[in-house]
Every structure is written in C-alpha cells, then in structure tokens.
JSON list of C-alpha atoms in Angstrom, two decimals:
[
{"chain": "C", "resi": 83, "resn": "MET", "atom": "CA", "xyz": [-9.61, -10.54, -1.61]},
{"chain": "C", "resi": 84, "resn": "TYR", "atom": "CA", "xyz": [-6.27, -8.78, -1.13]},
{"chain": "C", "resi": 85, "resn": "LEU", "atom": "CA", "xyz": [-4.97, -11.58, 1.12]},
{"chain": "C", "resi": 86, "resn": "LYS", "atom": "CA", "xyz": [-5.46, -14.00, -1.79]},
{"chain": "C", "resi": 87, "resn": "ILE", "atom": "CA", "xyz": [-3.37, -11.99, -4.26]},
{"chain": "C", "resi": 88, "resn": "LYS", "atom": "CA", "xyz": [-0.76, -10.78, -1.72]},
{"chain": "C", "resi": 89, "resn": "PRO", "atom": "CA", "xyz": [1.41, -13.95, -2.13]},
{"chain": "C", "resi": 90, "resn": "LEU", "atom": "CA", "xyz": [1.40, -13.46, -5.92]},
{"chain": "C", "resi": 91, "resn": "ILE", "atom": "CA", "xyz": [2.51, -9.85, -5.51]},
{"chain": "C", "resi": 92, "resn": "ASP", "atom": "CA", "xyz": [5.22, -10.92, -3.05]},
{"chain": "C", "resi": 93, "resn": "PHE", "atom": "CA", "xyz": [6.52, -13.60, -5.42]},
{"chain": "C", "resi": 94, "resn": "ALA", "atom": "CA", "xyz": [6.57, -11.34, -8.47]},
{"chain": "C", "resi": 95, "resn": "VAL", "atom": "CA", "xyz": [8.14, -8.34, -6.74]},
{"chain": "C", "resi": 96, "resn": "SER", "atom": "CA", "xyz": [10.78, -10.43, -4.94]},
{"chain": "C", "resi": 97, "resn": "LEU", "atom": "CA", "xyz": [11.73, -12.25, -8.15]},
{"chain": "C", "resi": 98, "resn": "ILE", "atom": "CA", "xyz": [12.09, -8.99, -10.10]},
{"chain": "C", "resi": 99, "resn": "SER", "atom": "CA", "xyz": [14.00, -7.40, -7.20]},
{"chain": "C", "resi": 100, "resn": "ILE", "atom": "CA", "xyz": [16.45, -10.30, -6.96]},
{"chain": "C", "resi": 101, "resn": "ILE", "atom": "CA", "xyz": [17.13, -10.15, -10.70]},
{"chain": "C", "resi": 102, "resn": "LEU", "atom": "CA", "xyz": [17.63, -6.37, -10.69]},
{"chain": "C", "resi": 103, "resn": "LEU", "atom": "CA", "xyz": [19.68, -6.36, -7.49]},
{"chain": "C", "resi": 104, "resn": "PHE", "atom": "CA", "xyz": [21.77, -9.44, -8.28]},
{"chain": "C", "resi": 105, "resn": "PRO", "atom": "CA", "xyz": [24.97, -7.41, -9.03]},
{"chain": "C", "resi": 106, "resn": "LEU", "atom": "CA", "xyz": [24.58, -5.63, -5.67]},
{"chain": "C", "resi": 107, "resn": "LEU", "atom": "CA", "xyz": [23.93, -8.93, -3.87]},
{"chain": "C", "resi": 108, "resn": "LEU", "atom": "CA", "xyz": [27.04, -10.39, -5.47]},
{"chain": "C", "resi": 109, "resn": "LEU", "atom": "CA", "xyz": [29.13, -7.33, -4.56]},
{"chain": "C", "resi": 110, "resn": "ILE", "atom": "CA", "xyz": [28.01, -7.29, -0.92]},
{"chain": "C", "resi": 111, "resn": "GLY", "atom": "CA", "xyz": [28.50, -11.04, -0.63]},
{"chain": "C", "resi": 112, "resn": "THR", "atom": "CA", "xyz": [32.05, -10.71, -1.97]},
{"chain": "C", "resi": 113, "resn": "ILE", "atom": "CA", "xyz": [32.91, -7.92, 0.48]},
{"chain": "C", "resi": 114, "resn": "VAL", "atom": "CA", "xyz": [31.43, -9.90, 3.39]},
{"chain": "C", "resi": 115, "resn": "TYR", "atom": "CA", "xyz": [33.55, -12.88, 2.36]},
{"chain": "C", "resi": 116, "resn": "ILE", "atom": "CA", "xyz": [36.74, -10.78, 2.22]},
{"chain": "C", "resi": 117, "resn": "MET", "atom": "CA", "xyz": [36.17, -8.65, 5.33]},
{"chain": "C", "resi": 118, "resn": "ILE", "atom": "CA", "xyz": [34.27, -10.99, 7.65]},
{"chain": "C", "resi": 119, "resn": "GLY", "atom": "CA", "xyz": [34.62, -14.47, 6.20]},
{"chain": "C", "resi": 120, "resn": "THR", "atom": "CA", "xyz": [32.26, -17.38, 5.87]},
{"chain": "C", "resi": 121, "resn": "PRO", "atom": "CA", "xyz": [29.43, -18.06, 6.12]},
{"chain": "C", "resi": 122, "resn": "ILE", "atom": "CA", "xyz": [28.40, -15.06, 4.05]},
{"chain": "C", "resi": 123, "resn": "ILE", "atom": "CA", "xyz": [24.73, -15.50, 4.88]},
{"chain": "C", "resi": 124, "resn": "PHE", "atom": "CA", "xyz": [23.50, -15.41, 8.46]},
{"chain": "C", "resi": 125, "resn": "LYS", "atom": "CA", "xyz": [20.83, -18.08, 8.93]},
{"chain": "C", "resi": 126, "resn": "GLN", "atom": "CA", "xyz": [18.53, -18.41, 11.91]},
{"chain": "C", "resi": 127, "resn": "GLU", "atom": "CA", "xyz": [15.29, -20.20, 12.69]},
{"chain": "C", "resi": 128, "resn": "ARG", "atom": "CA", "xyz": [12.44, -17.73, 13.09]},
{"chain": "C", "resi": 129, "resn": "PRO", "atom": "CA", "xyz": [8.66, -18.17, 13.53]},
{"chain": "C", "resi": 130, "resn": "GLY", "atom": "CA", "xyz": [6.63, -17.75, 10.37]},
{"chain": "C", "resi": 131, "resn": "LEU", "atom": "CA", "xyz": [2.92, -18.05, 9.66]},
{"chain": "C", "resi": 132, "resn": "TYR", "atom": "CA", "xyz": [1.10, -19.43, 12.75]},
{"chain": "C", "resi": 133, "resn": "GLY", "atom": "CA", "xyz": [4.50, -19.69, 14.48]},
{"chain": "C", "resi": 134, "resn": "LYS", "atom": "CA", "xyz": [5.80, -22.40, 12.13]},
{"chain": "C", "resi": 135, "resn": "PRO", "atom": "CA", "xyz": [9.62, -22.15, 11.98]},
{"chain": "C", "resi": 136, "resn": "PHE", "atom": "CA", "xyz": [11.55, -21.27, 8.83]},
{"chain": "C", "resi": 137, "resn": "THR", "atom": "CA", "xyz": [15.18, -20.40, 8.08]},
{"chain": "C", "resi": 138, "resn": "PHE", "atom": "CA", "xyz": [15.65, -16.64, 7.95]},
{"chain": "C", "resi": 139, "resn": "TYR", "atom": "CA", "xyz": [18.38, -15.11, 5.74]},
{"chain": "C", "resi": 140, "resn": "LYS", "atom": "CA", "xyz": [20.47, -11.95, 6.21]},
{"chain": "C", "resi": 141, "resn": "PHE", "atom": "CA", "xyz": [23.96, -10.90, 5.23]},
{"chain": "C", "resi": 142, "resn": "ARG", "atom": "CA", "xyz": [26.43, -11.66, 7.98]},
{"chain": "C", "resi": 143, "resn": "THR", "atom": "CA", "xyz": [27.49, -8.53, 9.90]},
{"chain": "C", "resi": 144, "resn": "MET", "atom": "CA", "xyz": [29.43, -9.94, 12.86]},
{"chain": "C", "resi": 145, "resn": "GLU", "atom": "CA", "xyz": [32.73, -11.76, 13.11]},
{"chain": "C", "resi": 146, "resn": "GLU", "atom": "CA", "xyz": [33.68, -14.69, 15.33]},
{"chain": "C", "resi": 147, "resn": "ALA", "atom": "CA", "xyz": [35.21, -13.36, 18.56]},
{"chain": "C", "resi": 148, "resn": "PHE", "atom": "CA", "xyz": [35.49, -14.98, 21.98]},
{"chain": "C", "resi": 149, "resn": "ASP", "atom": "CA", "xyz": [36.63, -14.01, 25.47]},
{"chain": "C", "resi": 150, "resn": "LYS", "atom": "CA", "xyz": [39.35, -15.79, 27.43]},
{"chain": "C", "resi": 151, "resn": "ASP", "atom": "CA", "xyz": [36.83, -18.39, 28.58]},
{"chain": "C", "resi": 152, "resn": "GLY", "atom": "CA", "xyz": [35.82, -19.22, 25.02]},
{"chain": "C", "resi": 153, "resn": "LYS", "atom": "CA", "xyz": [32.44, -17.52, 25.24]},
{"chain": "C", "resi": 154, "resn": "PRO", "atom": "CA", "xyz": [31.26, -15.32, 22.32]},
{"chain": "C", "resi": 155, "resn": "LEU", "atom": "CA", "xyz": [31.78, -11.61, 22.91]},
{"chain": "C", "resi": 156, "resn": "PRO", "atom": "CA", "xyz": [28.71, -9.31, 23.03]},
{"chain": "C", "resi": 157, "resn": "ASP", "atom": "CA", "xyz": [27.15, -8.48, 19.66]},
{"chain": "C", "resi": 158, "resn": "LEU", "atom": "CA", "xyz": [28.43, -4.89, 19.62]},
{"chain": "C", "resi": 159, "resn": "LYS", "atom": "CA", "xyz": [32.03, -6.07, 20.02]},
{"chain": "C", "resi": 160, "resn": "ARG", "atom": "CA", "xyz": [31.64, -8.56, 17.18]},
{"chain": "C", "resi": 161, "resn": "LEU", "atom": "CA", "xyz": [29.87, -6.15, 14.84]},
{"chain": "C", "resi": 162, "resn": "THR", "atom": "CA", "xyz": [32.33, -5.03, 12.14]},
{"chain": "C", "resi": 163, "resn": "LYS", "atom": "CA", "xyz": [32.49, -1.56, 10.58]},
{"chain": "C", "resi": 164, "resn": "PHE", "atom": "CA", "xyz": [31.21, -2.98, 7.29]},
{"chain": "C", "resi": 165, "resn": "GLY", "atom": "CA", "xyz": [28.48, -4.76, 9.25]},
{"chain": "C", "resi": 166, "resn": "GLN", "atom": "CA", "xyz": [27.50, -1.44, 10.81]},
{"chain": "C", "resi": 167, "resn": "LEU", "atom": "CA", "xyz": [27.23, 0.07, 7.33]},
{"chain": "C", "resi": 168, "resn": "LEU", "atom": "CA", "xyz": [25.04, -2.80, 6.15]},
{"chain": "C", "resi": 169, "resn": "ARG", "atom": "CA", "xyz": [22.72, -2.37, 9.13]},
{"chain": "C", "resi": 170, "resn": "LYS", "atom": "CA", "xyz": [22.54, 1.41, 8.82]},
{"chain": "C", "resi": 171, "resn": "THR", "atom": "CA", "xyz": [21.50, 1.10, 5.18]},
{"chain": "C", "resi": 172, "resn": "SER", "atom": "CA", "xyz": [19.40, -2.06, 5.80]},
{"chain": "C", "resi": 173, "resn": "LEU", "atom": "CA", "xyz": [21.34, -3.78, 3.00]},
{"chain": "C", "resi": 174, "resn": "ASP", "atom": "CA", "xyz": [21.88, -6.73, 5.34]},
{"chain": "C", "resi": 175, "resn": "GLU", "atom": "CA", "xyz": [18.17, -7.48, 4.81]},
{"chain": "C", "resi": 176, "resn": "LEU", "atom": "CA", "xyz": [18.44, -8.10, 1.05]},
{"chain": "C", "resi": 177, "resn": "PRO", "atom": "CA", "xyz": [18.85, -11.92, 1.31]},
{"chain": "C", "resi": 178, "resn": "SER", "atom": "CA", "xyz": [15.42, -11.97, 2.96]},
{"chain": "C", "resi": 179, "resn": "LEU", "atom": "CA", "xyz": [14.05, -11.46, -0.55]},
{"chain": "C", "resi": 180, "resn": "PHE", "atom": "CA", "xyz": [14.74, -15.17, -1.06]},
{"chain": "C", "resi": 181, "resn": "ASN", "atom": "CA", "xyz": [12.52, -15.91, 1.95]},
{"chain": "C", "resi": 182, "resn": "VAL", "atom": "CA", "xyz": [9.78, -13.92, 0.21]},
{"chain": "C", "resi": 183, "resn": "LEU", "atom": "CA", "xyz": [10.41, -15.75, -3.06]},
{"chain": "C", "resi": 184, "resn": "LYS", "atom": "CA", "xyz": [9.99, -19.05, -1.19]},
{"chain": "C", "resi": 185, "resn": "LEU", "atom": "CA", "xyz": [6.70, -17.64, 0.23]},
{"chain": "C", "resi": 186, "resn": "GLU", "atom": "CA", "xyz": [8.00, -18.04, 3.79]},
{"chain": "C", "resi": 187, "resn": "MET", "atom": "CA", "xyz": [7.81, -14.28, 4.29]},
{"chain": "C", "resi": 188, "resn": "SER", "atom": "CA", "xyz": [6.01, -11.31, 2.81]},
{"chain": "C", "resi": 189, "resn": "LEU", "atom": "CA", "xyz": [7.41, -7.98, 1.68]},
{"chain": "C", "resi": 190, "resn": "VAL", "atom": "CA", "xyz": [5.20, -6.31, 4.30]},
{"chain": "C", "resi": 191, "resn": "GLY", "atom": "CA", "xyz": [4.17, -7.82, 7.61]},
{"chain": "C", "resi": 192, "resn": "PRO", "atom": "CA", "xyz": [5.18, -8.11, 11.29]},
{"chain": "C", "resi": 193, "resn": "ARG", "atom": "CA", "xyz": [8.94, -8.56, 11.63]},
{"chain": "C", "resi": 194, "resn": "PRO", "atom": "CA", "xyz": [10.00, -12.14, 12.52]},
{"chain": "C", "resi": 195, "resn": "LEU", "atom": "CA", "xyz": [11.44, -12.29, 16.04]},
{"chain": "C", "resi": 196, "resn": "LEU", "atom": "CA", "xyz": [13.00, -15.27, 17.83]},
{"chain": "C", "resi": 197, "resn": "MET", "atom": "CA", "xyz": [11.55, -18.74, 18.36]},
{"chain": "C", "resi": 198, "resn": "GLU", "atom": "CA", "xyz": [12.34, -18.51, 22.08]},
{"chain": "C", "resi": 199, "resn": "TYR", "atom": "CA", "xyz": [9.85, -15.67, 22.49]},
{"chain": "C", "resi": 200, "resn": "LEU", "atom": "CA", "xyz": [6.83, -17.74, 21.42]},
{"chain": "C", "resi": 201, "resn": "PRO", "atom": "CA", "xyz": [6.10, -19.19, 24.90]},
{"chain": "C", "resi": 202, "resn": "ILE", "atom": "CA", "xyz": [6.02, -15.73, 26.53]},
{"chain": "C", "resi": 203, "resn": "TYR", "atom": "CA", "xyz": [3.54, -14.10, 24.15]},
{"chain": "C", "resi": 204, "resn": "SER", "atom": "CA", "xyz": [0.06, -13.44, 25.40]},
{"chain": "C", "resi": 205, "resn": "LYS", "atom": "CA", "xyz": [-2.78, -14.89, 23.32]},
{"chain": "C", "resi": 206, "resn": "GLU", "atom": "CA", "xyz": [-3.36, -11.45, 21.81]},
{"chain": "C", "resi": 207, "resn": "GLN", "atom": "CA", "xyz": [0.30, -10.89, 20.98]},
{"chain": "C", "resi": 208, "resn": "PHE", "atom": "CA", "xyz": [0.52, -14.29, 19.31]},
{"chain": "C", "resi": 209, "resn": "ARG", "atom": "CA", "xyz": [-1.94, -12.99, 16.71]},
{"chain": "C", "resi": 210, "resn": "ARG", "atom": "CA", "xyz": [1.02, -11.25, 15.04]},
{"chain": "C", "resi": 211, "resn": "HIS", "atom": "CA", "xyz": [1.65, -14.70, 13.52]},
{"chain": "C", "resi": 212, "resn": "ASP", "atom": "CA", "xyz": [-1.74, -14.77, 11.81]},
{"chain": "C", "resi": 213, "resn": "LEU", "atom": "CA", "xyz": [0.07, -13.32, 8.79]},
{"chain": "C", "resi": 214, "resn": "LYS", "atom": "CA", "xyz": [3.44, -14.15, 7.28]},
{"chain": "C", "resi": 215, "resn": "PRO", "atom": "CA", "xyz": [6.29, -12.10, 8.73]},
{"chain": "C", "resi": 216, "resn": "GLY", "atom": "CA", "xyz": [7.58, -9.24, 6.58]},
{"chain": "C", "resi": 217, "resn": "ILE", "atom": "CA", "xyz": [10.84, -7.61, 5.60]},
{"chain": "C", "resi": 218, "resn": "THR", "atom": "CA", "xyz": [9.25, -4.33, 6.66]},
{"chain": "C", "resi": 219, "resn": "GLY", "atom": "CA", "xyz": [6.08, -3.50, 8.50]},
{"chain": "C", "resi": 220, "resn": "TRP", "atom": "CA", "xyz": [3.83, -0.94, 10.18]},
{"chain": "C", "resi": 221, "resn": "ALA", "atom": "CA", "xyz": [6.05, -0.85, 13.28]},
{"chain": "C", "resi": 222, "resn": "GLN", "atom": "CA", "xyz": [9.15, -0.22, 11.13]},
{"chain": "C", "resi": 223, "resn": "ILE", "atom": "CA", "xyz": [7.75, 3.02, 9.74]},
{"chain": "C", "resi": 224, "resn": "ASN", "atom": "CA", "xyz": [6.37, 4.14, 13.09]},
{"chain": "C", "resi": 225, "resn": "GLY", "atom": "CA", "xyz": [9.48, 4.22, 15.21]},
{"chain": "C", "resi": 226, "resn": "ARG", "atom": "CA", "xyz": [11.36, 1.02, 14.41]},
{"chain": "C", "resi": 227, "resn": "ASN", "atom": "CA", "xyz": [13.90, 0.60, 17.25]},
{"chain": "C", "resi": 228, "resn": "GLU", "atom": "CA", "xyz": [12.93, 3.84, 18.98]},
{"chain": "C", "resi": 229, "resn": "ILE", "atom": "CA", "xyz": [9.64, 2.50, 20.38]},
{"chain": "C", "resi": 230, "resn": "SER", "atom": "CA", "xyz": [8.89, -0.02, 23.12]},
{"chain": "C", "resi": 231, "resn": "TRP", "atom": "CA", "xyz": [8.19, -3.67, 22.42]},
{"chain": "C", "resi": 232, "resn": "GLN", "atom": "CA", "xyz": [4.65, -3.24, 23.73]},
{"chain": "C", "resi": 233, "resn": "LYS", "atom": "CA", "xyz": [4.08, -0.48, 21.17]},
{"chain": "C", "resi": 234, "resn": "LYS", "atom": "CA", "xyz": [5.55, -2.66, 18.41]},
{"chain": "C", "resi": 235, "resn": "PHE", "atom": "CA", "xyz": [3.09, -5.42, 19.25]},
{"chain": "C", "resi": 236, "resn": "GLU", "atom": "CA", "xyz": [0.23, -2.94, 19.19]},
{"chain": "C", "resi": 237, "resn": "LEU", "atom": "CA", "xyz": [1.28, -1.68, 15.77]},
{"chain": "C", "resi": 238, "resn": "ASP", "atom": "CA", "xyz": [1.68, -5.23, 14.43]},
{"chain": "C", "resi": 239, "resn": "LEU", "atom": "CA", "xyz": [-1.84, -6.14, 15.57]},
{"chain": "C", "resi": 240, "resn": "TRP", "atom": "CA", "xyz": [-3.26, -2.93, 14.10]},
{"chain": "C", "resi": 241, "resn": "TYR", "atom": "CA", "xyz": [-1.74, -3.90, 10.75]},
{"chain": "C", "resi": 242, "resn": "ILE", "atom": "CA", "xyz": [-3.18, -7.41, 10.91]},
{"chain": "C", "resi": 243, "resn": "ASP", "atom": "CA", "xyz": [-6.65, -6.01, 11.62]},
{"chain": "C", "resi": 244, "resn": "ASN", "atom": "CA", "xyz": [-6.44, -3.35, 8.88]},
{"chain": "C", "resi": 245, "resn": "ILE", "atom": "CA", "xyz": [-4.35, -4.91, 6.13]},
{"chain": "C", "resi": 246, "resn": "SER", "atom": "CA", "xyz": [-5.00, -3.60, 2.61]},
{"chain": "C", "resi": 247, "resn": "LEU", "atom": "CA", "xyz": [-3.16, -2.94, -0.63]},
{"chain": "C", "resi": 248, "resn": "PHE", "atom": "CA", "xyz": [-3.15, 0.79, 0.11]},
{"chain": "C", "resi": 249, "resn": "ILE", "atom": "CA", "xyz": [-1.56, 0.26, 3.54]},
{"chain": "C", "resi": 250, "resn": "ASP", "atom": "CA", "xyz": [1.08, -2.08, 2.10]},
{"chain": "C", "resi": 251, "resn": "LEU", "atom": "CA", "xyz": [1.99, 0.47, -0.58]},
{"chain": "C", "resi": 252, "resn": "LYS", "atom": "CA", "xyz": [2.16, 3.19, 2.07]},
{"chain": "C", "resi": 253, "resn": "ILE", "atom": "CA", "xyz": [4.45, 1.06, 4.25]},
{"chain": "C", "resi": 254, "resn": "PHE", "atom": "CA", "xyz": [6.68, 0.16, 1.31]},
{"chain": "C", "resi": 255, "resn": "ILE", "atom": "CA", "xyz": [7.11, 3.79, 0.21]},
{"chain": "C", "resi": 256, "resn": "LEU", "atom": "CA", "xyz": [7.65, 5.10, 3.75]},
{"chain": "C", "resi": 257, "resn": "THR", "atom": "CA", "xyz": [10.17, 2.33, 4.39]},
{"chain": "C", "resi": 258, "resn": "LEU", "atom": "CA", "xyz": [12.34, 3.71, 1.60]},
{"chain": "C", "resi": 259, "resn": "PHE", "atom": "CA", "xyz": [12.27, 7.16, 3.24]},
{"chain": "C", "resi": 260, "resn": "THR", "atom": "CA", "xyz": [12.98, 5.64, 6.67]},
{"chain": "C", "resi": 261, "resn": "VAL", "atom": "CA", "xyz": [16.02, 3.76, 5.35]},
{"chain": "C", "resi": 262, "resn": "ILE", "atom": "CA", "xyz": [17.33, 6.77, 3.42]},
{"chain": "C", "resi": 263, "resn": "ARG", "atom": "CA", "xyz": [17.01, 8.96, 6.52]},
{"chain": "C", "resi": 264, "resn": "ARG", "atom": "CA", "xyz": [18.38, 6.11, 8.70]},
{"chain": "C", "resi": 265, "resn": "ARG", "atom": "CA", "xyz": [15.64, 6.86, 11.19]},
{"chain": "C", "resi": 266, "resn": "GLY", "atom": "CA", "xyz": [15.09, 4.59, 14.19]},
{"chain": "C", "resi": 267, "resn": "ILE", "atom": "CA", "xyz": [18.12, 2.39, 13.45]},
{"chain": "C", "resi": 268, "resn": "ASN", "atom": "CA", "xyz": [20.52, 1.37, 16.19]},
{"chain": "C", "resi": 269, "resn": "GLN", "atom": "CA", "xyz": [23.56, -0.90, 16.24]},
{"chain": "C", "resi": 270, "resn": "SER", "atom": "CA", "xyz": [22.25, -3.47, 18.66]},
{"chain": "C", "resi": 271, "resn": "GLU", "atom": "CA", "xyz": [20.61, -6.63, 17.41]},
{"chain": "C", "resi": 272, "resn": "SER", "atom": "CA", "xyz": [17.16, -5.38, 16.47]},
{"chain": "C", "resi": 273, "resn": "ILE", "atom": "CA", "xyz": [15.42, -8.59, 17.54]},
{"chain": "C", "resi": 274, "resn": "THR", "atom": "CA", "xyz": [16.56, -8.44, 21.17]},
{"chain": "C", "resi": 275, "resn": "MET", "atom": "CA", "xyz": [13.66, -8.19, 23.59]},
{"chain": "C", "resi": 276, "resn": "GLU", "atom": "CA", "xyz": [13.58, -7.72, 27.33]},
{"chain": "C", "resi": 277, "resn": "ARG", "atom": "CA", "xyz": [12.52, -11.18, 28.51]},
{"chain": "C", "resi": 278, "resn": "PHE", "atom": "CA", "xyz": [9.47, -11.18, 30.75]},
{"chain": "C", "resi": 279, "resn": "ASN", "atom": "CA", "xyz": [9.66, -7.39, 31.06]},
{"chain": "C", "resi": 280, "resn": "GLY", "atom": "CA", "xyz": [6.08, -6.36, 30.47]},
{"chain": "C", "resi": 281, "resn": "ILE", "atom": "CA", "xyz": [5.71, -8.64, 27.43]},
{"chain": "C", "resi": 282, "resn": "ASN", "atom": "CA", "xyz": [2.63, -10.56, 28.61]}
]
C-alpha cells in the first residue's frame, strides 16, 4: 500500500520544498555562477528504477582545471572552497528535488551511483534498483561515507526489504541531524567505488 502512495508523497513534498527553497536555490545558483562559472548545474546520467538511466542534477562544485597534457586534474584539486561548503552542508543536493518532482527519484531510497557500475553488480546487489533512487537513504544515516561499499549495499537491500512510511520518516528526520552534524561527509566524490574490489 505504501509503495502506491510513496510517489504522491514524493511529488507533493518536492514541489512544496522547491517553492519554499526557491530563494535559496536562486542564491546558490548565483554564487556558483560568479565563483565557478557555467554550467551552474552538474548533470550526469545515473541508473534509476530497474537500472533505467536518467539525468541526475546537483549544483556544480568543481571548476575546469587541466594538467600540462590537457587531462582534467583530480577531483580534489578542482573542488573549490565554495564547492566544499556546498558538499559539507549537502546543499549541492538541492537540485535533485527536481528529479523527485519528475518522479525519476524518491526523497528516500538507495543513492544513485554510476552507470558504469551496473555490469559489476551481483544479482543480489542489482536489487538496489528495484526502487527509485533517493536523495537520502538508510545507508546515509548509518555511516554515509565512513562505511564500506559492501556495507552500503547491505543497508540498501535491507531498506528495500523493509520499506515503510515509518522507516522513511525516520530516515528523513535522521538525515537532517546527520547533515547538521556533518557526520560521515568527506571531500572526495561520494559516488567513487573501488572497481572490482570485493563488489561482486
């Protein structure tokens, strides 16, 4: 029953949030434009429900920077001070509300990773795509970037098998505390995964 009304809740909450947070979105977008440049929004193809790709939105946090051979510098060297602030406060995630409004994502669910990881998932791990990806999730309030990828997968699958309105409310509330305390946040790209290192 809850899975049937979850999209309605996502749509309503994301719409209200976008309206209420529009001045903040505009302010951050303006600062990104002045301090980092265009594009203001970082867009990347990510796997959604059942692995179907969608365009994922975040505020841009890194600038264009290349080495002498014309290759992009590592993420940490391109990450600006304002970008660090956005990541520490998770404000870079706010544009993802538009993904929720478009029903490509949910407010709560397994975090969307990279398309290139799909072929290396085990059959069990691929079950994390049985639900829409979320802005926050069970793994985010249970260690975030401080836990192993194997543990993250286990937490994602636990959520899929136990999803309920109560659990979603718990995750949402605890996410606010996690962000305020800046717990489990690091400056590296949070979606980076050790390829073929104990994933399958």
